[in-house]
């Protein structure tokens, strides 16, 4: 009989080997599709939708129109390979038809065993660098059975495991996943629930509640604070975060400041989605430094970048 690792399937956006971000040492980062939040500044908008989707790289397009010929909705192509994305059924026929690599498929179905097999290839590098695997997204807990089986498989191979999460998860499923997690990278985006909802689509209560419950269950937890100009870069918000951590997240001392970047903008164009975030002003190094100093003064270990 096949085990769960072989039978549980999920949708993977990408697998990035030899990453030195998203945890310690050399890591393989597995990006899963699907996210319950819709952060306006999202750096990976192609990860938000659970199912695979098409991406179009305009700068690679040679306007040969092979994609329009093969597409069941070919009449929807207006110029170059540009499609009315709303009517794309995601059949992916155009991906193979394009000789220029201008059309790509974001997301492919894999079994947990296939993912673990790829992760295992670099075990020697993890062992020598203190690295391992990181499950990222999207939000990995949108595919709870898949995430669980990848982590279980990696643990059984003696691989260090980290997950990046927005924390907006069903606790029953999330707590099962945590049993196989060594390092938890946990995003807290805003301490005010209504402001949180305005820019991410959800209130923050579940996220804060899950953070409190998760902290005692994992060996190591790092809070990640994406610093978004005009949204959460106020000193008041940073102070509220520091006080929450000190009062409620016992033993969690590290917070990583992740300054805003606009990489999501071009990615949105590729998937035919508007980029909803309007940058009110550039994030200054001085403001990041002020946040750093404030959090430090509250007794936290602060890293810029993380
Ligand atoms: S097949 Fe590729 S290169 Fe040709 S029009 Fe379509 S996207 Fe452009
Ligand atoms: S994936 Fe979308 S654009 Fe490509 S052939 Fe199918 S329906 Fe047409």
mmCIF file of C-alpha atoms and ligand atoms in Angstrom:
data_model
loop_
_atom_site.group_PDB
_atom_site.id
_atom_site.type_symbol
_atom_site.label_atom_id
_atom_site.label_comp_id
_atom_site.label_asym_id
_atom_site.label_seq_id
_atom_site.Cartn_x
_atom_site.Cartn_y
_atom_site.Cartn_z
ATOM 1 C CA UNK A 1 0.000 0.000 0.000
ATOM 2 C CA UNK A 2 1.219 3.485 -0.809
ATOM 3 C CA UNK A 3 1.958 5.837 2.070
ATOM 4 C CA UNK A 4 0.566 9.373 2.439
ATOM 5 C CA UNK A 5 3.709 10.993 1.099
ATOM 6 C CA UNK A 6 3.112 9.306 -2.240
ATOM 7 C CA UNK A 7 -0.637 9.790 -2.398
ATOM 8 C CA UNK A 8 -1.118 13.325 -1.056
ATOM 9 C CA UNK A 9 -0.885 15.748 -3.951
ATOM 10 C CA UNK A 10 -0.535 19.497 -3.847
ATOM 11 C CA UNK A 11 0.160 22.501 -6.045
ATOM 12 C CA UNK A 12 3.715 23.794 -5.965
ATOM 13 C CA UNK A 13 4.553 27.224 -7.341
ATOM 14 C CA UNK A 14 8.314 26.791 -7.312
ATOM 15 C CA UNK A 15 11.197 24.991 -5.650
ATOM 16 C CA UNK A 16 14.264 27.139 -5.114
ATOM 17 C CA UNK A 17 17.481 25.316 -4.263
ATOM 18 C CA UNK A 18 20.556 26.886 -2.626
ATOM 19 C CA UNK A 19 18.650 29.757 -1.060
ATOM 20 C CA UNK A 20 20.352 31.640 1.755
ATOM 21 C CA UNK A 21 17.162 33.427 2.796
ATOM 22 C CA UNK A 22 14.114 32.205 4.685
ATOM 23 C CA UNK A 23 15.941 30.519 7.538
ATOM 24 C CA UNK A 24 19.530 29.663 8.422
ATOM 25 C CA UNK A 25 22.209 28.120 6.203
ATOM 26 C CA UNK A 26 21.708 26.777 2.704
ATOM 27 C CA UNK A 27 18.069 25.903 2.147
ATOM 28 C CA UNK A 28 15.621 24.571 -0.371
ATOM 29 C CA UNK A 29 12.537 26.778 -0.344
ATOM 30 C CA UNK A 30 9.317 25.137 -1.484
ATOM 31 C CA UNK A 31 6.670 27.691 -2.464
ATOM 32 C CA UNK A 32 3.119 26.357 -2.296
ATOM 33 C CA UNK A 33 0.173 27.965 -4.072
ATOM 34 C CA UNK A 34 -2.779 29.549 -2.301
ATOM 35 C CA UNK A 35 -3.125 32.288 0.312
ATOM 36 C CA UNK A 36 -6.109 33.381 2.441
ATOM 37 C CA UNK A 37 -4.802 36.973 2.582
ATOM 38 C CA UNK A 38 -4.753 39.500 -0.232
ATOM 39 C CA UNK A 39 -2.023 41.887 0.881
ATOM 40 C CA UNK A 40 -1.974 44.846 -1.476
ATOM 41 C CA UNK A 41 1.833 44.915 -1.656
ATOM 42 C CA UNK A 42 2.193 41.110 -2.070
ATOM 43 C CA UNK A 43 5.611 40.249 -3.532
ATOM 44 C CA UNK A 44 4.336 36.908 -4.877
ATOM 45 C CA UNK A 45 0.867 37.606 -6.309
ATOM 46 C CA UNK A 46 1.205 34.546 -8.555
ATOM 47 C CA UNK A 47 1.083 32.454 -5.368
ATOM 48 C CA UNK A 48 -2.285 33.747 -4.131
ATOM 49 C CA UNK A 49 -4.522 31.570 -6.288
ATOM 50 C CA UNK A 50 -4.603 27.926 -5.246
ATOM 51 C CA UNK A 51 -4.824 26.423 -8.702
ATOM 52 C CA UNK A 52 -2.239 26.721 -11.495
ATOM 53 C CA UNK A 53 -2.469 29.801 -13.701
ATOM 54 C CA UNK A 54 -0.878 31.277 -16.777
ATOM 55 C CA UNK A 55 1.797 33.977 -16.811
ATOM 56 C CA UNK A 56 2.754 36.171 -19.769
ATOM 57 C CA UNK A 57 6.173 37.803 -20.207
ATOM 58 C CA UNK A 58 5.526 40.614 -22.660
ATOM 59 C CA UNK A 59 9.238 41.354 -23.178
ATOM 60 C CA UNK A 60 9.849 37.817 -24.482
ATOM 61 C CA UNK A 61 6.870 37.773 -26.824
ATOM 62 C CA UNK A 62 7.710 37.753 -30.557
ATOM 63 C CA UNK A 63 4.074 38.319 -31.583
ATOM 64 C CA UNK A 64 3.989 35.086 -33.619
ATOM 65 C CA UNK A 65 0.440 34.416 -32.338
ATOM 66 C CA UNK A 66 0.980 30.648 -32.039
ATOM 67 C CA UNK A 67 -0.690 30.895 -28.635
ATOM 68 C CA UNK A 68 -3.821 32.428 -30.129
ATOM 69 C CA UNK A 69 -3.962 29.667 -32.767
ATOM 70 C CA UNK A 70 -3.896 26.885 -30.198
ATOM 71 C CA UNK A 71 -5.974 28.552 -27.495
ATOM 72 C CA UNK A 72 -9.607 27.417 -27.291
ATOM 73 C CA UNK A 73 -10.318 31.075 -26.467
ATOM 74 C CA UNK A 74 -7.998 32.393 -29.177
ATOM 75 C CA UNK A 75 -10.455 35.030 -30.245
ATOM 76 C CA UNK A 76 -9.770 36.742 -26.921
ATOM 77 C CA UNK A 77 -6.200 37.625 -27.876
ATOM 78 C CA UNK A 78 -6.015 41.256 -28.834
ATOM 79 C CA UNK A 79 -2.392 42.135 -29.495
ATOM 80 C CA UNK A 80 0.875 40.216 -29.268
ATOM 81 C CA UNK A 81 0.264 37.274 -26.943
ATOM 82 C CA UNK A 82 -1.849 39.400 -24.622
ATOM 83 C CA UNK A 83 -4.935 37.581 -23.430
ATOM 84 C CA UNK A 84 -8.087 38.500 -21.614
ATOM 85 C CA UNK A 85 -6.910 36.698 -18.464
ATOM 86 C CA UNK A 86 -10.388 36.596 -16.975
ATOM 87 C CA UNK A 87 -11.530 34.189 -19.654
ATOM 88 C CA UNK A 88 -8.448 31.973 -19.596
ATOM 89 C CA UNK A 89 -9.476 28.483 -18.497
ATOM 90 C CA UNK A 90 -5.920 27.549 -17.539
ATOM 91 C CA UNK A 91 -5.700 24.648 -20.005
ATOM 92 C CA UNK A 92 -1.977 25.504 -20.492
ATOM 93 C CA UNK A 93 -1.997 24.554 -24.190
ATOM 94 C CA UNK A 94 -0.316 27.836 -25.078
ATOM 95 C CA UNK A 95 2.681 27.186 -22.808
ATOM 96 C CA UNK A 96 4.092 24.431 -25.022
ATOM 97 C CA UNK A 97 3.055 26.295 -28.175
ATOM 98 C CA UNK A 98 5.207 29.315 -27.354
ATOM 99 C CA UNK A 99 8.777 28.823 -28.619
ATOM 100 C CA UNK A 100 9.939 32.005 -26.951
ATOM 101 C CA UNK A 101 9.173 31.139 -23.346
ATOM 102 C CA UNK A 102 6.783 34.074 -23.121
ATOM 103 C CA UNK A 103 4.032 31.992 -21.546
ATOM 104 C CA UNK A 104 4.641 30.028 -18.389
ATOM 105 C CA UNK A 105 2.591 27.921 -16.051
ATOM 106 C CA UNK A 106 2.561 29.081 -12.436
ATOM 107 C CA UNK A 107 1.920 26.006 -10.320
ATOM 108 C CA UNK A 108 2.177 22.280 -10.939
ATOM 109 C CA UNK A 109 0.785 19.298 -9.174
ATOM 110 C CA UNK A 110 3.263 17.114 -7.299
ATOM 111 C CA UNK A 111 3.140 14.457 -4.611
ATOM 112 C CA UNK A 112 4.717 15.133 -1.232
ATOM 113 C CA UNK A 113 7.151 12.270 -1.967
ATOM 114 C CA UNK A 114 8.320 13.997 -5.172
ATOM 115 C CA UNK A 115 8.973 17.211 -3.256
ATOM 116 C CA UNK A 116 10.884 15.378 -0.511
ATOM 117 C CA UNK A 117 12.995 13.612 -3.152
ATOM 118 C CA UNK A 118 14.083 16.976 -4.590
ATOM 119 C CA UNK A 119 14.729 18.440 -1.134
ATOM 120 C CA UNK A 120 16.874 15.416 -0.169
ATOM 121 C CA UNK A 121 19.323 16.008 -3.018
ATOM 122 C CA UNK A 122 21.052 18.821 -1.148
ATOM 123 C CA UNK A 123 21.195 17.253 2.288
ATOM 124 C CA UNK A 124 24.977 17.415 2.373
ATOM 125 C CA UNK A 125 24.790 21.198 1.937
ATOM 126 C CA UNK A 126 22.209 21.530 4.704
ATOM 127 C CA UNK A 127 24.334 19.430 7.028
ATOM 128 C CA UNK A 128 27.433 21.519 6.366
ATOM 129 C CA UNK A 129 25.716 24.900 6.649
ATOM 130 C CA UNK A 130 23.049 24.351 9.300
ATOM 131 C CA UNK A 131 20.385 24.701 6.612
ATOM 132 C CA UNK A 132 17.371 22.646 5.595
ATOM 133 C CA UNK A 133 14.002 23.019 3.940
ATOM 134 C CA UNK A 134 11.624 25.984 4.196
ATOM 135 C CA UNK A 135 7.968 25.745 3.235
ATOM 136 C CA UNK A 136 6.753 29.067 1.953
ATOM 137 C CA UNK A 137 4.022 30.392 -0.308
ATOM 138 C CA UNK A 138 1.484 31.691 -0.649
ATOM 139 C CA UNK A 139 0.453 30.256 2.653
ATOM 140 C CA UNK A 140 1.590 26.674 3.134
ATOM 141 C CA UNK A 141 -1.317 25.864 5.479
ATOM 142 C CA UNK A 142 -3.787 26.395 2.613
ATOM 143 C CA UNK A 143 -2.702 22.863 1.629
ATOM 144 C CA UNK A 144 -2.475 21.366 5.122
ATOM 145 C CA UNK A 145 -2.226 17.655 4.272
ATOM 146 C CA UNK A 146 0.368 18.306 1.593
ATOM 147 C CA UNK A 147 2.461 20.593 3.820
ATOM 148 C CA UNK A 148 2.260 18.094 6.677
ATOM 149 C CA UNK A 149 3.466 15.210 4.530
ATOM 150 C CA UNK A 150 6.357 17.179 3.034
ATOM 151 C CA UNK A 151 7.518 18.186 6.512
ATOM 152 C CA UNK A 152 7.076 14.664 7.891
ATOM 153 C CA UNK A 153 9.091 13.246 4.999
ATOM 154 C CA UNK A 154 11.881 15.788 5.488
ATOM 155 C CA UNK A 155 12.035 15.171 9.230
ATOM 156 C CA UNK A 156 12.314 11.435 8.664
ATOM 157 C CA UNK A 157 15.384 12.183 6.502
ATOM 158 C CA UNK A 158 16.933 14.226 9.319
ATOM 159 C CA UNK A 159 16.409 17.547 7.513
ATOM 160 C CA UNK A 160 15.881 20.767 9.487
ATOM 161 C CA UNK A 161 12.444 22.245 8.739
ATOM 162 C CA UNK A 162 11.220 25.832 8.686
ATOM 163 C CA UNK A 163 7.892 27.276 7.611
ATOM 164 C CA UNK A 164 6.928 30.807 6.689
ATOM 165 C CA UNK A 165 3.346 31.618 7.564
ATOM 166 C CA UNK A 166 0.857 34.460 7.712
ATOM 167 C CA UNK A 167 -0.715 32.636 10.665
ATOM 168 C CA UNK A 168 -4.259 32.825 9.305
ATOM 169 C CA UNK A 169 -4.910 29.112 9.678
ATOM 170 C CA UNK A 170 -7.295 26.624 11.164
ATOM 171 C CA UNK A 171 -5.640 25.811 14.499
ATOM 172 C CA UNK A 172 -6.388 22.095 14.420
ATOM 173 C CA UNK A 173 -4.591 21.716 11.090
ATOM 174 C CA UNK A 174 -1.881 24.238 11.892
ATOM 175 C CA UNK A 175 -0.979 22.594 15.206
ATOM 176 C CA UNK A 176 -0.505 19.215 13.462
ATOM 177 C CA UNK A 177 1.896 20.860 11.018
ATOM 178 C CA UNK A 178 3.819 22.473 13.882
ATOM 179 C CA UNK A 179 4.743 19.030 15.247
ATOM 180 C CA UNK A 180 7.180 18.743 12.336
ATOM 181 C CA UNK A 181 8.525 22.304 12.369
ATOM 182 C CA UNK A 182 11.887 23.320 13.850
ATOM 183 C CA UNK A 183 11.734 27.002 12.980
ATOM 184 C CA UNK A 184 8.598 29.109 12.602
ATOM 185 C CA UNK A 185 8.845 32.339 10.594
ATOM 186 C CA UNK A 186 5.652 34.157 11.527
ATOM 187 C CA UNK A 187 4.367 37.328 9.840
ATOM 188 C CA UNK A 188 2.614 39.969 11.911
ATOM 189 C CA UNK A 189 1.589 42.776 9.605
ATOM 190 C CA UNK A 190 -0.342 45.181 11.802
ATOM 191 C CA UNK A 191 -1.466 45.267 15.422
ATOM 192 C CA UNK A 192 -4.695 47.166 14.657
ATOM 193 C CA UNK A 193 -7.272 44.725 13.362
ATOM 194 C CA UNK A 194 -9.322 47.094 11.199
ATOM 195 C CA UNK A 195 -6.221 48.560 9.515
ATOM 196 C CA UNK A 196 -4.989 44.995 9.009
ATOM 197 C CA UNK A 197 -8.248 44.078 7.325
ATOM 198 C CA UNK A 198 -8.247 47.139 5.074
ATOM 199 C CA UNK A 199 -4.958 46.148 3.398
ATOM 200 C CA UNK A 200 -4.876 42.348 3.715
ATOM 201 C CA UNK A 201 -8.556 41.430 3.539
ATOM 202 C CA UNK A 202 -8.714 39.774 6.984
ATOM 203 C CA UNK A 203 -8.813 40.786 10.648
ATOM 204 C CA UNK A 204 -5.720 39.995 12.717
ATOM 205 C CA UNK A 205 -7.410 38.244 15.692
ATOM 206 C CA UNK A 206 -6.850 34.679 14.447
ATOM 207 C CA UNK A 207 -3.251 35.500 13.520
ATOM 208 C CA UNK A 208 -2.417 36.870 16.973
ATOM 209 C CA UNK A 209 -4.263 34.033 18.699
ATOM 210 C CA UNK A 210 -2.398 31.386 16.676
ATOM 211 C CA UNK A 211 0.925 33.122 17.380
ATOM 212 C CA UNK A 212 0.275 32.878 21.124
ATOM 213 C CA UNK A 213 -0.633 29.188 20.857
ATOM 214 C CA UNK A 214 2.261 28.343 18.516
ATOM 215 C CA UNK A 215 5.077 30.030 20.478
ATOM 216 C CA UNK A 216 5.444 27.343 23.185
ATOM 217 C CA UNK A 217 5.201 24.485 20.672
ATOM 218 C CA UNK A 218 8.186 25.204 18.416
ATOM 219 C CA UNK A 219 11.913 25.185 19.112
ATOM 220 C CA UNK A 220 12.390 28.571 17.495
ATOM 221 C CA UNK A 221 10.017 31.310 16.391
ATOM 222 C CA UNK A 222 10.916 34.497 14.538
ATOM 223 C CA UNK A 223 8.426 37.308 13.985
ATOM 224 C CA UNK A 224 8.587 38.889 10.550
ATOM 225 C CA UNK A 225 7.513 42.485 10.174
ATOM 226 C CA UNK A 226 7.153 43.553 6.539
ATOM 227 C CA UNK A 227 7.621 47.326 6.710
ATOM 228 C CA UNK A 228 5.085 48.877 4.340
ATOM 229 C CA UNK A 229 5.118 52.676 3.946
ATOM 230 C CA UNK A 230 1.909 54.350 5.074
ATOM 231 C CA UNK A 231 0.516 51.067 6.403
ATOM 232 C CA UNK A 232 2.554 49.786 9.335
ATOM 233 C CA UNK A 233 5.744 51.867 9.486
ATOM 234 C CA UNK A 234 4.565 53.996 12.422
ATOM 235 C CA UNK A 235 6.453 53.893 15.705
ATOM 236 C CA UNK A 236 3.123 53.278 17.477
ATOM 237 C CA UNK A 237 2.584 50.062 15.557
ATOM 238 C CA UNK A 238 6.143 48.893 16.236
ATOM 239 C CA UNK A 239 5.690 49.610 19.936
ATOM 240 C CA UNK A 240 2.391 47.694 20.012
ATOM 241 C CA UNK A 241 4.119 44.740 18.341
ATOM 242 C CA UNK A 242 6.998 44.810 20.836
ATOM 243 C CA UNK A 243 4.579 44.898 23.760
ATOM 244 C CA UNK A 244 2.524 42.048 22.329
ATOM 245 C CA UNK A 245 5.637 39.926 21.870
ATOM 246 C CA UNK A 246 6.904 40.598 25.375
ATOM 247 C CA UNK A 247 3.525 40.004 27.021
ATOM 248 C CA UNK A 248 2.216 37.085 24.986
ATOM 249 C CA UNK A 249 5.004 35.345 23.094
ATOM 250 C CA UNK A 250 7.194 34.079 25.887
ATOM 251 C CA UNK A 251 10.680 33.156 24.737
ATOM 252 C CA UNK A 252 10.272 34.827 21.323
ATOM 253 C CA UNK A 253 12.793 37.622 21.086
ATOM 254 C CA UNK A 254 13.681 37.953 17.452
ATOM 255 C CA UNK A 255 11.927 40.182 14.970
ATOM 256 C CA UNK A 256 13.034 40.614 11.359
ATOM 257 C CA UNK A 257 12.252 43.899 9.629
ATOM 258 C CA UNK A 258 11.545 43.321 5.939
ATOM 259 C CA UNK A 259 11.520 46.661 4.083
ATOM 260 C CA UNK A 260 8.978 47.055 1.278
ATOM 261 C CA UNK A 261 10.007 46.441 -2.325
ATOM 262 C CA UNK A 262 7.881 46.690 -5.441
ATOM 263 C CA UNK A 263 8.643 43.298 -7.024
ATOM 264 C CA UNK A 264 4.950 42.415 -6.918
ATOM 265 C CA UNK A 265 4.171 45.121 -9.473
ATOM 266 C CA UNK A 266 5.714 43.421 -12.525
ATOM 267 C CA UNK A 267 4.494 40.030 -11.326
ATOM 268 C CA UNK A 268 0.922 41.347 -11.233
ATOM 269 C CA UNK A 269 1.281 42.483 -14.847
ATOM 270 C CA UNK A 270 2.359 38.962 -15.841
ATOM 271 C CA UNK A 271 -0.812 37.417 -14.436
ATOM 272 C CA UNK A 272 -3.104 40.165 -15.706
ATOM 273 C CA UNK A 273 -3.954 41.484 -12.265
ATOM 274 C CA UNK A 274 -3.946 45.117 -11.151
ATOM 275 C CA UNK A 275 -1.350 45.960 -8.485
ATOM 276 C CA UNK A 276 -3.594 47.458 -5.811
ATOM 277 C CA UNK A 277 -0.928 49.089 -3.648
ATOM 278 C CA UNK A 278 -0.247 52.799 -4.107
ATOM 279 C CA UNK A 279 3.058 53.794 -2.581
ATOM 280 C CA UNK A 280 2.333 56.942 -0.537
ATOM 281 C CA UNK A 281 6.052 57.749 -0.116
ATOM 282 C CA UNK A 282 9.394 55.957 -0.389
ATOM 283 C CA UNK A 283 10.411 54.051 2.704
ATOM 284 C CA UNK A 284 13.483 55.815 4.049
ATOM 285 C CA UNK A 285 16.469 54.098 5.602
ATOM 286 C CA UNK A 286 16.040 56.520 8.467
ATOM 287 C CA UNK A 287 12.528 55.228 9.239
ATOM 288 C CA UNK A 288 13.702 51.603 9.159
ATOM 289 C CA UNK A 289 16.517 52.559 11.523
ATOM 290 C CA UNK A 290 14.021 54.239 13.891
ATOM 291 C CA UNK A 291 11.916 51.077 13.981
ATOM 292 C CA UNK A 292 15.062 49.048 14.583
ATOM 293 C CA UNK A 293 16.126 51.270 17.499
ATOM 294 C CA UNK A 294 12.662 51.230 19.055
ATOM 295 C CA UNK A 295 12.354 47.442 18.947
ATOM 296 C CA UNK A 296 15.908 47.073 20.265
ATOM 297 C CA UNK A 297 15.140 49.432 23.137
ATOM 298 C CA UNK A 298 12.210 47.152 23.994
ATOM 299 C CA UNK A 299 14.718 44.345 24.494
ATOM 300 C CA UNK A 300 14.122 42.458 21.232
ATOM 301 C CA UNK A 301 16.740 40.992 18.889
ATOM 302 C CA UNK A 302 16.200 42.831 15.642
ATOM 303 C CA UNK A 303 17.536 42.025 12.191
ATOM 304 C CA UNK A 304 16.971 44.186 9.143
ATOM 305 C CA UNK A 305 16.333 41.878 6.221
ATOM 306 C CA UNK A 306 16.210 38.546 8.027
HETATM 307 S S1 LIG B 1 3.213 32.148 -28.817
HETATM 308 FE FE1 LIG B 1 4.560 33.231 -27.387
HETATM 309 S S2 LIG B 1 5.759 34.612 -28.674
HETATM 310 FE FE2 LIG B 1 4.004 33.935 -29.922
HETATM 311 S S3 LIG B 1 2.447 35.548 -29.594
HETATM 312 FE FE3 LIG B 1 2.060 33.930 -28.091
HETATM 313 S S4 LIG B 1 3.190 34.599 -26.248
HETATM 314 FE FE4 LIG B 1 3.976 35.784 -27.985
HETATM 315 S S1 LIG B 2 -3.996 28.538 -20.750
HETATM 316 FE FE1 LIG B 2 -5.464 30.168 -21.192
HETATM 317 S S2 LIG B 2 -4.446 31.383 -22.765
HETATM 318 FE FE2 LIG B 2 -3.379 29.429 -22.712
HETATM 319 S S3 LIG B 2 -4.376 28.157 -24.264
HETATM 320 FE FE3 LIG B 2 -5.420 27.733 -22.324
HETATM 321 S S4 LIG B 2 -7.178 29.153 -22.234
HETATM 322 FE FE4 LIG B 2 -5.742 29.889 -23.834
#
